[in-house]
Coordinates of C-alpha atoms and ligand atoms in Angstrom, one line a residue:
Chain A
M1 CA -34.3 -1.5 -9.0
T2 CA -30.9 -2.9 -9.1
M3 CA -31.8 -5.8 -11.3
L4 CA -30.2 -5.1 -14.9
P5 CA -32.7 -4.7 -17.6
A6 CA -34.0 -8.1 -18.9
A7 CA -33.4 -7.5 -22.5
P8 CA -30.7 -5.3 -24.1
S9 CA -31.9 -1.7 -24.4
P10 CA -33.1 -0.7 -27.9
R11 CA -30.6 2.3 -27.6
R12 CA -27.1 2.1 -26.2
L13 CA -25.9 5.5 -25.6
G14 CA -22.3 6.0 -25.2
L15 CA -19.0 7.8 -26.0
V16 CA -16.2 6.8 -28.5
I17 CA -13.0 8.2 -27.5
D18 CA -10.1 8.6 -30.0
L19 CA -6.7 7.9 -28.3
D20 CA -5.3 9.0 -31.6
T21 CA -6.2 12.7 -31.4
C22 CA -6.8 13.3 -27.8
V23 CA -4.1 16.1 -26.9
G24 CA -4.8 16.0 -23.2
C25 CA -5.7 19.5 -22.7
Q26 CA -8.1 18.7 -19.9
A27 CA -11.0 20.9 -21.5
C28 CA -13.3 17.9 -21.3
V29 CA -12.5 17.5 -17.5
V30 CA -13.3 21.1 -16.7
A31 CA -16.4 21.1 -18.9
C32 CA -17.6 18.0 -17.4
K33 CA -17.1 19.2 -13.9
E34 CA -18.6 22.7 -14.6
W35 CA -21.8 21.2 -16.2
N36 CA -22.3 18.5 -13.7
T37 CA -21.6 20.6 -10.5
G38 CA -24.8 22.7 -11.4
G39 CA -26.9 19.9 -13.0
Y40 CA -27.8 16.3 -12.1
G41 CA -27.8 15.9 -8.1
A42 CA -25.6 17.5 -5.5
P43 CA -22.7 19.8 -6.6
L44 CA -19.4 18.1 -7.0
A45 CA -17.0 18.4 -4.1
D46 CA -14.0 20.6 -4.2
E47 CA -12.1 20.2 -0.7
Q48 CA -9.1 22.4 0.2
A49 CA -9.2 23.7 -3.5
Y50 CA -6.4 26.1 -2.5
G51 CA -4.8 24.1 0.4
A52 CA -1.8 21.8 0.5
G53 CA -3.8 18.6 -0.5
P54 CA -6.7 19.6 -2.9
S55 CA -9.3 16.9 -3.5
G56 CA -12.5 16.7 -5.2
T57 CA -14.9 14.8 -7.3
W58 CA -14.4 14.4 -11.0
L59 CA -16.6 12.4 -13.2
N60 CA -14.0 12.3 -16.1
R61 CA -10.2 12.4 -15.7
V62 CA -7.5 12.2 -18.3
H63 CA -4.7 9.9 -17.5
G64 CA -1.3 10.1 -19.6
F65 CA 0.3 6.9 -20.5
E66 CA 3.6 6.0 -22.3
A67 CA 3.3 3.1 -24.6
G68 CA 6.3 1.6 -26.0
S69 CA 9.9 2.9 -25.6
G70 CA 12.7 4.7 -27.6
A71 CA 11.9 5.9 -31.1
D72 CA 8.7 3.8 -31.2
G73 CA 7.5 5.2 -27.7
R74 CA 4.4 7.4 -27.8
M75 CA 2.5 9.5 -25.3
V76 CA -1.1 8.5 -25.1
H77 CA -3.6 10.8 -23.5
F78 CA -6.4 8.7 -22.0
P79 CA -9.7 10.2 -21.0
K80 CA -11.8 7.9 -18.7
S81 CA -15.4 8.0 -17.3
C82 CA -18.0 5.6 -16.7
L83 CA -18.3 3.3 -19.6
H84 CA -22.1 2.5 -19.1
C85 CA -21.4 -1.3 -19.1
E86 CA -24.0 -3.9 -20.4
N87 CA -23.1 -6.1 -17.5
A88 CA -22.7 -3.5 -14.7
H89 CA -22.0 -5.2 -11.5
C90 CA -21.8 -1.6 -10.1
V91 CA -25.8 -1.7 -10.3
T92 CA -26.5 -5.1 -9.0
V93 CA -24.3 -4.9 -5.9
C94 CA -26.2 -1.7 -4.7
P95 CA -28.4 -2.4 -1.7
T96 CA -30.5 0.5 -2.0
G97 CA -31.7 0.7 -5.5
A98 CA -30.0 4.1 -5.8
S99 CA -28.0 2.6 -8.8
F100 CA -29.8 1.5 -12.0
K101 CA -29.4 1.1 -15.6
R102 CA -32.0 2.5 -17.8
A103 CA -33.9 0.1 -20.0
S104 CA -34.5 2.6 -22.7
D105 CA -30.9 3.6 -23.6
G106 CA -28.5 1.8 -21.3
I107 CA -27.4 5.0 -19.3
V108 CA -26.2 4.0 -15.8
L109 CA -27.4 6.5 -13.2
V110 CA -27.4 7.0 -9.3
D111 CA -30.6 8.3 -7.7
E112 CA -28.8 10.3 -5.1
D113 CA -31.9 10.7 -2.8
K114 CA -31.7 6.9 -2.3
C115 CA -27.8 6.5 -1.9
I116 CA -26.5 5.8 1.5
G117 CA -22.9 6.3 0.5
C118 CA -21.8 2.8 1.3
G119 CA -19.0 2.8 -1.6
L120 CA -19.8 -0.8 -2.6
C121 CA -20.6 0.2 -6.3
A122 CA -17.2 1.9 -6.5
W123 CA -15.5 -1.4 -5.5
A124 CA -17.4 -3.2 -8.0
C125 CA -16.4 -1.1 -10.9
P126 CA -13.1 -2.4 -12.5
Y127 CA -12.5 1.1 -14.2
G128 CA -12.5 3.5 -11.2
A129 CA -15.3 5.3 -12.8
R130 CA -17.5 6.1 -9.5
E131 CA -16.4 8.5 -6.9
L132 CA -18.0 8.8 -3.4
D133 CA -18.4 12.8 -3.0
G134 CA -16.6 13.9 0.1
Q135 CA -19.0 16.6 0.8
A136 CA -22.6 15.3 -0.3
G137 CA -21.8 11.7 0.9
V138 CA -23.4 10.2 -2.2
M139 CA -22.0 8.3 -5.2
K140 CA -21.1 10.3 -8.2
K141 CA -20.5 9.1 -11.8
C142 CA -20.7 10.3 -15.3
T143 CA -24.4 10.7 -16.3
L144 CA -23.6 11.1 -20.1
C145 CA -25.2 14.4 -19.3
V146 CA -28.7 13.0 -19.2
D147 CA -29.8 16.7 -18.4
R148 CA -28.2 17.9 -21.7
I149 CA -28.8 15.0 -24.2
G150 CA -32.5 15.4 -23.7
A151 CA -32.9 19.2 -23.0
A152 CA -35.6 20.5 -25.1
D153 CA -34.5 24.0 -24.7
L154 CA -31.1 23.5 -26.2
P155 CA -30.8 23.5 -30.0
E156 CA -30.4 20.0 -31.5
S157 CA -26.9 20.3 -32.2
E158 CA -26.0 21.1 -28.6
R159 CA -27.8 18.1 -27.3
E160 CA -24.8 16.0 -26.5
P161 CA -22.6 15.6 -23.4
A162 CA -20.6 18.6 -22.3
C163 CA -17.1 16.7 -22.9
V164 CA -18.2 16.0 -26.5
R165 CA -19.4 19.4 -27.1
T166 CA -16.1 20.9 -25.6
C167 CA -13.2 18.8 -27.1
P168 CA -11.4 20.8 -29.4
T169 CA -9.8 18.0 -31.3
T170 CA -13.0 16.1 -31.6
A171 CA -11.4 13.1 -29.9
R172 CA -14.8 12.3 -28.2
H173 CA -18.0 11.2 -30.1
F174 CA -21.4 10.5 -28.7
G175 CA -24.1 8.4 -30.3
D176 CA -26.1 5.1 -30.2
L177 CA -23.9 2.0 -30.4
A178 CA -26.8 -0.2 -30.7
D179 CA -27.4 1.1 -34.3
P180 CA -24.9 -0.3 -36.6
D181 CA -25.3 2.7 -39.0
S182 CA -24.8 5.4 -36.4
K183 CA -21.6 7.7 -36.8
V184 CA -20.1 6.1 -33.6
S185 CA -20.6 2.6 -34.7
R186 CA -19.2 3.3 -38.1
L187 CA -16.2 4.9 -36.3
V188 CA -15.7 1.7 -34.2
A189 CA -15.9 -0.5 -37.3
E190 CA -13.4 1.5 -39.4
R191 CA -10.9 2.2 -36.7
G192 CA -11.0 -1.0 -34.8
G193 CA -12.7 0.3 -31.6
F194 CA -12.1 -1.8 -28.5
D195 CA -13.3 -2.4 -25.1
L196 CA -11.2 -1.6 -21.9
M197 CA -10.3 -4.8 -20.0
A198 CA -12.7 -6.9 -21.9
E199 CA -11.4 -9.9 -19.9
L200 CA -13.6 -8.8 -17.0
G201 CA -16.8 -9.2 -19.0
Y202 CA -18.5 -6.0 -18.0
R203 CA -19.1 -5.4 -21.8
P204 CA -18.6 -1.6 -21.7
T205 CA -20.8 0.4 -24.1
N206 CA -18.0 3.2 -24.6
K207 CA -15.4 2.3 -27.1
Y208 CA -11.8 3.5 -27.4
L209 CA -10.1 4.0 -30.9
P210 CA -6.5 3.1 -31.0
P211 CA -3.7 5.4 -31.8
R212 CA -2.9 5.1 -35.5
P213 CA 0.1 3.0 -36.3
G214 CA 3.5 4.6 -37.4
R215 CA 5.1 7.7 -36.6
R216 CA 3.6 11.3 -37.3
S217 CA 7.0 12.6 -38.4
E218 CA 7.8 9.9 -40.7
G219 CA 9.0 11.2 -44.1
R220 CA 9.1 14.8 -42.9
A221 CA 12.1 15.0 -40.6
D222 CA 14.7 14.3 -43.1
S223 CA 13.5 16.2 -46.1
E224 CA 15.7 18.9 -47.2
L225 CA 15.1 22.5 -46.3
E226 CA 14.4 24.8 -49.2
D227 CA 17.1 26.7 -50.8
A228 CA 17.2 30.6 -50.1
S229 CA 19.7 31.6 -52.4
P230 CA 17.8 32.0 -55.7
N231 CA 16.0 34.8 -54.1
G232 CA 19.4 36.8 -54.0
G233 CA 19.7 39.6 -51.5
F234 CA 21.3 39.4 -48.1
L235 CA 19.6 36.2 -47.3
G236 CA 20.7 34.6 -50.4
W237 CA 24.3 35.7 -49.7
L238 CA 24.1 34.4 -46.2
D239 CA 22.7 31.1 -47.5
K240 CA 25.6 30.5 -49.9
V241 CA 28.3 31.5 -47.3
L242 CA 26.9 29.2 -44.8
S243 CA 26.1 26.2 -47.0
Chain B
M1 CA -8.1 -1.7 -0.5
Q2 CA -8.4 0.6 2.5
P3 CA -8.8 -1.3 5.7
A4 CA -11.8 0.8 7.2
P5 CA -11.9 0.0 10.9
S6 CA -15.6 0.0 10.9
L7 CA -15.7 -2.9 8.5
L8 CA -13.0 -4.9 10.2
L9 CA -14.7 -4.6 13.6
F10 CA -18.1 -5.4 12.1
S11 CA -17.1 -8.7 10.6
T12 CA -15.0 -9.8 13.3
L13 CA -17.5 -9.1 16.0
S14 CA -20.5 -9.9 14.3
G15 CA -18.8 -13.0 12.8
A16 CA -17.8 -14.3 16.2
G17 CA -21.3 -13.5 17.5
Y18 CA -23.0 -15.3 14.8
G19 CA -20.6 -18.2 15.3
L20 CA -21.5 -18.3 18.9
L21 CA -25.0 -18.2 18.1
F22 CA -24.8 -21.1 15.7
V23 CA -22.8 -23.1 18.0
L24 CA -25.0 -22.8 20.9
A25 CA -28.4 -23.4 18.8
L26 CA -26.9 -26.4 17.0
T27 CA -25.3 -28.2 20.1
V28 CA -28.5 -27.8 21.8
L29 CA -30.6 -28.8 18.9
L30 CA -28.6 -32.0 18.5
G31 CA -28.9 -32.6 22.3
I32 CA -25.0 -32.4 22.9
V33 CA -25.7 -29.9 25.8
P34 CA -28.7 -29.0 27.8
P35 CA -30.3 -25.6 27.7
A36 CA -29.0 -24.4 31.0
P37 CA -30.4 -21.0 31.8
L38 CA -27.1 -19.4 32.9
A39 CA -25.2 -20.8 29.6
G40 CA -28.2 -19.2 27.7
L41 CA -27.9 -16.0 29.5
L42 CA -24.2 -15.4 29.1
G43 CA -23.9 -17.3 25.8
L44 CA -26.9 -15.9 23.8
G45 CA -26.8 -12.6 25.6
T46 CA -23.1 -12.1 24.5
A47 CA -23.8 -13.3 20.9
L48 CA -26.8 -10.8 20.5
V49 CA -24.6 -8.0 21.9
M50 CA -21.7 -8.7 19.8
I51 CA -24.0 -8.9 16.8
T52 CA -25.7 -5.7 17.5
A53 CA -22.6 -3.8 18.3
G54 CA -20.9 -5.2 15.1
L55 CA -24.0 -4.1 13.0
L56 CA -23.9 -0.6 14.6
T57 CA -20.2 -0.2 14.0
S58 CA -20.9 -1.2 10.3
L59 CA -23.3 1.7 9.9
G60 CA -20.3 3.9 10.7
H61 CA -19.1 3.1 7.2
L62 CA -22.1 4.8 5.6
R63 CA -21.9 8.3 4.6
R64 CA -25.8 8.8 4.8
K65 CA -26.8 6.7 7.7
E66 CA -30.2 8.1 8.1
R67 CA -31.1 6.3 4.9
A68 CA -29.7 2.9 6.1
W69 CA -33.2 1.4 6.0
R70 CA -33.2 1.4 2.3
A71 CA -30.4 -1.1 2.2
I72 CA -32.7 -4.0 2.9
S73 CA -34.9 -3.4 -0.3
Q74 CA -32.6 -4.9 -3.1
W75 CA -32.1 -8.5 -1.8
R76 CA -33.0 -9.8 -5.3
S77 CA -29.7 -8.6 -6.6
S78 CA -27.3 -7.4 -3.9
W79 CA -25.4 -9.5 -1.4
L80 CA -25.1 -6.4 1.0
S81 CA -28.8 -6.1 1.0
R82 CA -29.2 -9.9 1.5
E83 CA -26.9 -9.5 4.5
G84 CA -29.1 -6.9 6.0
V85 CA -32.2 -8.9 5.4
A86 CA -30.6 -12.1 6.9
A87 CA -29.5 -10.2 10.0
L88 CA -32.5 -8.6 10.8
L89 CA -34.6 -11.8 10.2
T90 CA -32.1 -13.6 12.5
F91 CA -32.9 -11.5 15.5
L92 CA -36.4 -13.0 15.7
P93 CA -35.8 -16.6 16.3
A94 CA -32.6 -15.9 18.1
G95 CA -34.5 -13.4 20.6
L96 CA -37.3 -15.9 21.2
L97 CA -34.6 -18.8 21.7
A98 CA -33.1 -16.8 24.3
L99 CA -36.3 -16.1 26.1
F100 CA -37.2 -19.8 26.3
W101 CA -33.8 -20.9 27.1
V102 CA -33.1 -18.4 30.0
L103 CA -36.5 -18.1 31.5
D104 CA -37.8 -21.6 30.9
G105 CA -34.7 -23.7 30.6
R106 CA -36.2 -25.0 27.1
A107 CA -34.9 -24.6 23.6
P108 CA -37.7 -25.4 21.2
W109 CA -36.2 -27.0 18.1
P110 CA -37.7 -24.8 15.4
L111 CA -36.3 -21.9 16.9
A112 CA -32.9 -23.3 17.5
L113 CA -33.0 -24.7 14.0
L114 CA -34.0 -21.1 12.5
T115 CA -31.3 -19.4 14.7
A116 CA -28.5 -21.7 13.5
A117 CA -29.7 -21.3 9.8
G118 CA -30.0 -17.5 10.1
A119 CA -26.5 -17.1 11.7
A120 CA -25.0 -19.2 8.9
A121 CA -26.8 -17.2 6.1
T122 CA -25.7 -13.9 7.4
V123 CA -22.1 -14.6 7.5
F124 CA -22.4 -16.5 4.0
C125 CA -23.9 -13.1 2.7
T126 CA -21.1 -11.3 4.2
G127 CA -18.5 -13.5 2.4
M128 CA -20.4 -13.2 -0.9
I129 CA -20.3 -9.4 -0.7
Y130 CA -16.5 -9.7 -1.2
Q131 CA -16.3 -12.8 -3.3
S132 CA -18.8 -11.5 -5.8
L133 CA -16.4 -8.6 -6.8
P134 CA -14.5 -9.4 -10.1
P135 CA -12.3 -6.2 -9.9
I136 CA -10.6 -7.5 -6.8
P137 CA -9.1 -10.8 -7.7
R138 CA -7.9 -11.6 -4.1
W139 CA -11.5 -11.5 -3.1
H140 CA -13.1 -13.0 -6.1
Q141 CA -12.1 -16.6 -5.3
P142 CA -13.9 -19.5 -4.0
T143 CA -12.2 -19.6 -0.7
T144 CA -13.4 -16.1 0.4
T145 CA -16.9 -17.1 1.8
P146 CA -15.6 -20.4 3.4
V147 CA -12.8 -18.4 5.2
Y148 CA -15.6 -16.0 6.6
L149 CA -17.8 -18.9 7.7
C150 CA -15.2 -21.1 9.2
L151 CA -13.5 -18.2 11.1
A152 CA -16.9 -17.2 12.5
L153 CA -17.5 -21.0 13.6
A154 CA -14.1 -21.2 15.1
T155 CA -14.1 -17.8 17.1
G156 CA -17.9 -18.6 17.9
S157 CA -16.7 -22.0 19.4
V158 CA -13.9 -20.6 21.7
L159 CA -16.7 -18.0 23.0
A160 CA -18.9 -20.8 23.6
A161 CA -16.3 -22.7 25.5
L162 CA -15.7 -19.6 27.6
L163 CA -19.3 -18.3 28.2
A164 CA -21.6 -21.5 28.0
G165 CA -18.9 -24.2 28.8
P166 CA -18.7 -23.7 32.6
W167 CA -22.5 -23.8 33.1
V168 CA -23.4 -27.1 31.3
E169 CA -21.8 -30.2 32.5
P170 CA -21.7 -32.9 29.9
A171 CA -19.1 -35.8 30.4
L172 CA -17.1 -34.2 27.6
P173 CA -16.1 -30.4 27.4
A174 CA -18.1 -30.2 24.1
F175 CA -17.3 -26.7 23.3
H176 CA -13.6 -27.0 24.0
L177 CA -13.4 -30.1 21.6
L178 CA -15.3 -28.2 19.0
A179 CA -12.8 -25.3 19.3
L180 CA -9.9 -27.6 18.9
L181 CA -11.4 -28.9 15.7
T182 CA -12.7 -25.7 14.1
L183 CA -9.6 -23.5 14.8
P184 CA -7.2 -25.5 12.7
L185 CA -10.0 -26.0 10.0
A186 CA -10.5 -22.4 9.8
W187 CA -7.0 -21.4 9.5
A188 CA -6.1 -24.2 7.0
V189 CA -8.9 -22.7 4.8
K190 CA -7.4 -19.4 5.2
W191 CA -4.0 -20.7 4.4
W192 CA -5.2 -22.1 1.3
G193 CA -6.9 -18.7 0.5
W194 CA -3.5 -17.0 0.9
R195 CA -1.7 -19.5 -1.2
S196 CA -4.2 -19.5 -4.0
G197 CA -4.4 -15.7 -3.9
D198 CA -0.7 -15.5 -4.2
A199 CA -0.3 -17.9 -7.0
A200 CA -3.4 -16.6 -9.0
A201 CA -2.3 -14.9 -12.4
P202 CA -3.4 -11.3 -12.8
V203 CA -6.8 -10.9 -14.1
A204 CA -5.7 -7.8 -16.1
T205 CA -2.8 -5.7 -16.8
I206 CA -2.0 -2.1 -17.6
G207 CA -1.9 -3.1 -21.2
S208 CA -5.3 -4.4 -21.3
A209 CA -6.7 -1.7 -19.1
T210 CA -5.5 0.8 -21.7
G211 CA -5.6 -1.3 -24.8
L212 CA -2.2 -0.2 -25.7
A213 CA -0.3 -3.3 -25.0
G214 CA 0.3 -3.7 -28.8
F215 CA 2.8 -0.7 -28.7
G216 CA 5.1 -2.1 -26.1
K217 CA 5.5 -1.7 -22.4
V218 CA 2.9 0.9 -20.9
R219 CA 3.5 2.9 -18.0
L220 CA 1.7 5.8 -16.2
L221 CA 3.5 9.1 -17.1
E222 CA 1.1 11.6 -15.9
P223 CA -1.5 10.9 -13.2
P224 CA -4.9 12.8 -13.9
H225 CA -4.3 15.1 -11.0
T226 CA -1.4 16.2 -8.9
S227 CA -2.8 15.3 -5.7
S228 CA -4.7 12.2 -4.3
N229 CA -8.3 11.4 -4.9
Y230 CA -11.1 9.1 -3.3
L231 CA -10.4 6.3 -5.7
M232 CA -6.7 6.3 -4.8
K233 CA -7.2 6.4 -1.0
E234 CA -10.2 3.9 -1.0
M235 CA -8.7 1.4 -3.5
G236 CA -5.0 2.3 -4.1
F237 CA -4.0 1.2 -0.5
R238 CA -0.6 -0.4 -0.6
V239 CA 1.0 0.2 2.9
A240 CA 0.7 -3.4 4.0
R241 CA 2.2 -5.3 1.1
K242 CA 5.7 -4.9 2.5
H243 CA 4.9 -6.5 5.9
A244 CA 2.4 -9.0 4.6
A245 CA 4.5 -12.3 5.4
K246 CA 5.1 -11.3 8.8
L247 CA 1.6 -10.3 9.6
R248 CA 0.3 -13.5 8.4
H249 CA 2.4 -15.2 10.8
I250 CA 1.4 -12.9 13.6
A251 CA -2.2 -13.7 12.6
L252 CA -1.6 -17.5 12.6
V253 CA 0.1 -17.4 15.9
L254 CA -2.6 -15.2 17.7
G255 CA -5.6 -16.6 15.7
L256 CA -4.6 -20.4 15.9
A257 CA -1.6 -21.5 17.6
V258 CA -1.9 -19.8 21.0
P259 CA -5.7 -20.3 21.6
W260 CA -5.4 -23.9 20.4
L261 CA -2.7 -24.7 23.0
L262 CA -4.5 -22.6 25.8
I263 CA -7.9 -24.5 25.1
L264 CA -6.1 -27.9 25.0
V265 CA -4.5 -27.0 28.5
A266 CA -7.8 -25.8 29.7
T267 CA -9.6 -29.0 29.1
W268 CA -7.3 -30.6 31.6
A269 CA -7.1 -27.8 34.0
P270 CA -7.4 -28.9 37.5
S271 CA -9.6 -25.9 38.6
P272 CA -12.6 -24.8 36.7
W273 CA -11.7 -21.2 37.4
F274 CA -8.2 -21.7 35.9
A275 CA -9.8 -23.3 32.8
V276 CA -12.0 -20.3 32.4
L277 CA -9.2 -18.0 32.7
L278 CA -7.1 -20.0 29.9
T279 CA -10.3 -20.0 27.6
A280 CA -10.7 -16.1 28.1
L281 CA -7.1 -15.6 27.0
A282 CA -7.7 -17.9 24.1
A283 CA -10.9 -16.0 23.2
A284 CA -8.8 -12.7 23.2
A285 CA -6.1 -14.0 21.2
T286 CA -8.2 -15.6 18.5
L287 CA -10.3 -12.5 18.1
T288 CA -7.0 -10.3 17.9
G289 CA -5.6 -12.8 15.2
T290 CA -8.9 -12.6 13.4
L291 CA -8.7 -8.9 13.3
V292 CA -5.3 -9.0 11.8
E293 CA -6.3 -11.5 9.3
R294 CA -9.3 -9.1 8.4
W295 CA -6.8 -6.0 8.1
L296 CA -4.6 -8.2 5.7
F297 CA -7.6 -9.2 3.8
F298 CA -8.3 -5.6 2.9
A299 CA -4.7 -4.4 2.8
E300 CA -3.4 -7.0 0.5
A301 CA -6.2 -6.7 -2.0
K302 CA -5.5 -5.0 -5.3
H303 CA -8.3 -3.5 -7.3
T304 CA -7.9 -3.4 -11.0
M305 CA -8.7 0.4 -10.9
S306 CA -5.0 0.9 -9.7
L307 CA -3.8 -0.1 -13.2
Y308 CA -4.9 3.4 -14.2
Y309 CA -2.6 4.8 -11.4
G310 CA 0.5 3.2 -12.1
E311 CA 0.1 -0.5 -11.1
Q312 CA 1.3 -3.0 -13.8
A313 CA -0.9 -5.9 -13.1
A314 CA -3.8 -6.7 -10.8
Ligands
SF4_401 S1 -17.7 1.9 -15.9 FE1 -17.9 1.2 -13.8 S2 -19.6 2.7 -12.9 FE2 -19.7 2.6 -15.3 S3 -21.3 1.0 -15.8 FE3 -19.2 0.0 -16.1 S4 -18.9 -0.8 -14.0 FE4 -20.6 0.8 -13.7
SF4_402 S1 -22.6 4.0 -2.6 FE1 -24.9 4.4 -3.0 S2 -25.1 4.0 -5.2 FE2 -23.2 2.9 -4.6 S3 -23.9 0.9 -3.8 FE3 -24.0 2.2 -2.2 S4 -26.1 2.9 -2.1 FE4 -25.8 2.2 -4.1

């Protein structure tokens, strides 16, 4: 059923991504691919993996942007996957009912057995979060690891999406954004979390935390190096000669 | 956007077919032309063949064709689904109308009315599929659906002049006159669409797509992967933009100027066969011009997704 749920879901599960601490290591990209190629739906395509023009399906990709220039310029690593929008046109345009948004927690999913691979939902997503699988011929997108976050055989602490579990800098957070007291909602409030392309009106659930202002190196680069001469010996002599 | 041949052919062929169906059903309904059996056979026959061929071509766009039947299920929310429903439903009155018209020389008005309405509704849905997509600003504007409707009407009128015209003999060459009116109308709406698309401010920028505008100029430094992907091939198509102006002129010349002049001459042609020849050339030209227009419609359209792959504004 491709009508969006009539009422906002009681829970709104999603990710909060910290653009300040992401180091662009691509660990989440690989963890996502590996978990999902063996999980929900058909495996994720890898075509000509060792050929001249490799291509494949990825549900999460990390882009690298440069923001500002000169001394104030910074490199921002930018992970992007489906944002599980409230106003998800990708769902309503689907002619078959393969795409749907869960009324209980707002997760946007594709029922691959119904998908005809028309690609219209990928056109309807402003964020480029859906990829038509080159081998299975069905639409692929982030499932928020539905087969992980609800897996009864995993210990409670591991019931989170593979990307969140894997991130070495804890730049990715998972939780209920409908609950104002959840860890993710508090992070959004404290750090000024924002929507991507809010002007398009898709009302994404996932939020991004901006890079902290100022420069990391401030107050450190100019400080004096310590004096080695009080220690005496050869290094002390060298220090005195050279300074 | 990638101009997929299956989609260009579909909307051009089916569009002209529905236009032809609409023109025949409406003119006979209004009593402008009589339901002459040969006109029905050639006119309605060609329309139904073109529509069917177009619909079958569009199936080529689906990766899992065996499930295509599922696409008629979500008419409550999806324009693509509505298009499928409208297309299938239209076959019913159109097929019956063709039978009555060809075998009996009659065109019962309820069938003619339903046929015309079904044809218009189907093309309307086609236009709305594109117009309803906010991430593609060039499509998401009020002229998109009118252009689909008007071009279907214009190409349909030219085909009606070619196929049905010679077999009905009203005092006026009704179909030729209709073509002379609808061709300029359709391309005027298209021209307006091009102009408003060019003038429109971007709906989003790389700054709003990343939320980094506050830090200054944003540019893509590292794409996520070293090679291309589905998104870049499907929605990052940019080959055409360089030649857009030239191709627009080609579309206007082939789609409007050439067929309009040919049809004008055809209305005065001394021999009926010479008129048919001129009208046939007009039909070939305007269908080719429409195909160029469809190609540009895709090739010129930018998707906001491309902001994550290096575009500055979309
Ligand atoms: S990010 Fe794209 S695919 Fe995900 S819910 Fe929003 S519109 Fe749909
Ligand atoms: S590609 Fe599949 S999920 Fe997407 S709109 Fe088409 S049928 Fe629906």
